[in-house]
Amino acid sequence: MKGFKDFVMQGNVIDLAVGVVIGGAFTALVTGFVDYIINPVVAAAGGSGSIGLGYQIIDGNENTFINVGALISAIITFLITAAVVYFVFVLPINRAREFANRNKPAEVESAPEDIVLLTEIRDALRTNSNPQA
C-alpha cells in the first residue's frame, strides 16, 4: 500500500491528472466555439439550404450526405487545439529548459573506458614497433 501511495504522490502523476482535466475543459471550449461560431459560417457558405456545406449523393436519402462542413469543422478544431497546446505548453517549456541549460556548466564528455584502453594499447604498440620514435 505504501508503494501505491508513493506512486500516486509523485509529481508527474499529479501533473498528468491536472493535464487531463484541463484538456477536457479546453476540448469543450473549442468544440463550443466551432459548433456555435464556425459551423454556422461554414453552413452559410454551402448555400441557402438547411443541410449546410456538403453533397447529397442520392436525393432523399440522408445517409448518403457527404458532410464537408463537418470535416472543415474538425480540421479547424484540431488546428485550434494544436496551436493552443503548442503556444501555451510546448513553447514555454522549451524556453524554460533552454534558460535552465544556459546556466549549467557544459559537461565534458569523457571517452568510454574501452576506447581509452584501446587507444593506450595502440600507442603502446606503436612505441614498441618503432623504437626510434
Coordinates of C-alpha atoms in Angstrom, one line a residue, residues 19-130:
G19 CA -3.5 18.0 -17.6
V20 CA -6.3 15.6 -18.4
V21 CA -8.8 17.7 -16.5
I22 CA -7.7 20.9 -18.2
G23 CA -7.6 19.1 -21.6
G24 CA -11.2 18.0 -21.2
A25 CA -12.3 21.5 -20.3
F26 CA -10.4 23.0 -23.1
T27 CA -11.9 20.5 -25.6
A28 CA -15.3 21.5 -24.5
L29 CA -14.4 25.2 -25.1
V30 CA -13.0 24.6 -28.6
T31 CA -15.9 22.3 -29.5
G32 CA -18.4 25.0 -28.4
F33 CA -16.5 27.7 -30.4
V34 CA -16.5 25.6 -33.5
D35 CA -20.1 24.4 -33.1
Y36 CA -21.7 27.8 -32.5
I37 CA -19.4 30.1 -34.4
I38 CA -17.5 28.3 -37.1
N39 CA -20.2 25.8 -38.2
P40 CA -22.8 28.4 -39.0
V41 CA -20.3 30.3 -41.1
V42 CA -19.4 27.1 -43.0
A43 CA -23.0 26.2 -43.4
A44 CA -23.8 29.6 -44.8
A45 CA -21.0 29.1 -47.4
G46 CA -22.8 26.0 -48.5
G47 CA -25.9 27.9 -49.7
S48 CA -29.3 28.7 -48.5
G49 CA -30.3 25.1 -47.8
S50 CA -30.6 23.9 -44.3
I51 CA -28.2 20.9 -44.8
G52 CA -25.1 23.1 -44.9
L53 CA -21.9 22.6 -46.9
G54 CA -22.0 19.1 -48.4
Y55 CA -23.3 16.9 -51.2
Q56 CA -26.3 14.6 -51.3
I57 CA -25.3 11.5 -53.4
I58 CA -28.9 10.1 -53.6
D59 CA -31.7 12.7 -53.3
G60 CA -34.0 12.0 -50.4
N61 CA -31.6 9.6 -48.6
E62 CA -30.0 11.3 -45.7
N63 CA -27.4 8.5 -45.2
T64 CA -25.8 9.4 -48.5
F65 CA -24.9 13.0 -47.5
I66 CA -21.2 13.8 -47.6
N67 CA -20.8 16.5 -44.9
V68 CA -17.9 18.6 -46.0
G69 CA -18.8 21.2 -43.4
A70 CA -18.2 18.7 -40.5
L71 CA -14.8 17.9 -42.0
I72 CA -13.8 21.5 -42.1
S73 CA -15.1 22.0 -38.6
A74 CA -13.0 19.0 -37.4
I75 CA -9.9 20.4 -39.1
I76 CA -10.4 23.8 -37.5
T77 CA -10.9 22.2 -34.1
F78 CA -7.7 20.3 -34.5
L79 CA -5.7 23.3 -35.6
I80 CA -7.0 25.5 -32.8
T81 CA -6.2 22.8 -30.2
A82 CA -2.8 22.1 -31.6
A83 CA -1.9 25.8 -31.7
V84 CA -3.0 26.4 -28.1
V85 CA -1.1 23.3 -26.9
Y86 CA 2.0 24.5 -28.7
F87 CA 1.9 28.1 -27.7
V88 CA 0.7 27.6 -24.1
F89 CA 2.6 24.4 -23.1
V90 CA 5.3 23.3 -25.5
L91 CA 6.9 26.7 -26.4
P92 CA 7.2 28.0 -22.7
I93 CA 8.5 24.6 -21.5
N94 CA 11.2 24.6 -24.2
R95 CA 12.2 28.1 -23.4
A96 CA 12.4 27.3 -19.7
R97 CA 14.6 24.3 -20.5
E98 CA 16.9 26.4 -22.7
F99 CA 17.1 29.0 -19.9
A100 CA 17.9 26.3 -17.3
N101 CA 20.5 24.7 -19.5
R102 CA 22.1 28.1 -20.3
N103 CA 23.1 28.5 -16.6
K104 CA 24.5 25.0 -16.3
P105 CA 28.2 24.4 -17.0
A106 CA 28.9 22.4 -20.1
E107 CA 29.6 18.8 -19.3
V108 CA 32.8 17.4 -20.6
E109 CA 32.2 14.2 -22.4
S110 CA 34.7 11.5 -21.5
A111 CA 35.5 8.7 -23.8
P112 CA 34.2 5.3 -22.8
E113 CA 36.7 3.1 -20.9
D114 CA 37.1 0.6 -23.8
I115 CA 38.0 3.5 -26.2
V116 CA 40.6 4.8 -23.7
L117 CA 42.0 1.3 -23.2
L118 CA 42.2 0.6 -27.0
T119 CA 44.0 4.0 -27.5
E120 CA 46.6 3.1 -24.9
I121 CA 47.1 -0.3 -26.5
R122 CA 47.6 1.3 -29.9
D123 CA 50.0 3.8 -28.6
A124 CA 52.0 1.1 -26.8
L125 CA 52.2 -1.0 -29.9
R126 CA 53.4 2.0 -31.9
T127 CA 56.1 2.7 -29.4
N128 CA 57.2 -1.0 -29.3
S129 CA 57.2 -1.4 -33.1
N130 CA 59.0 1.8 -33.8

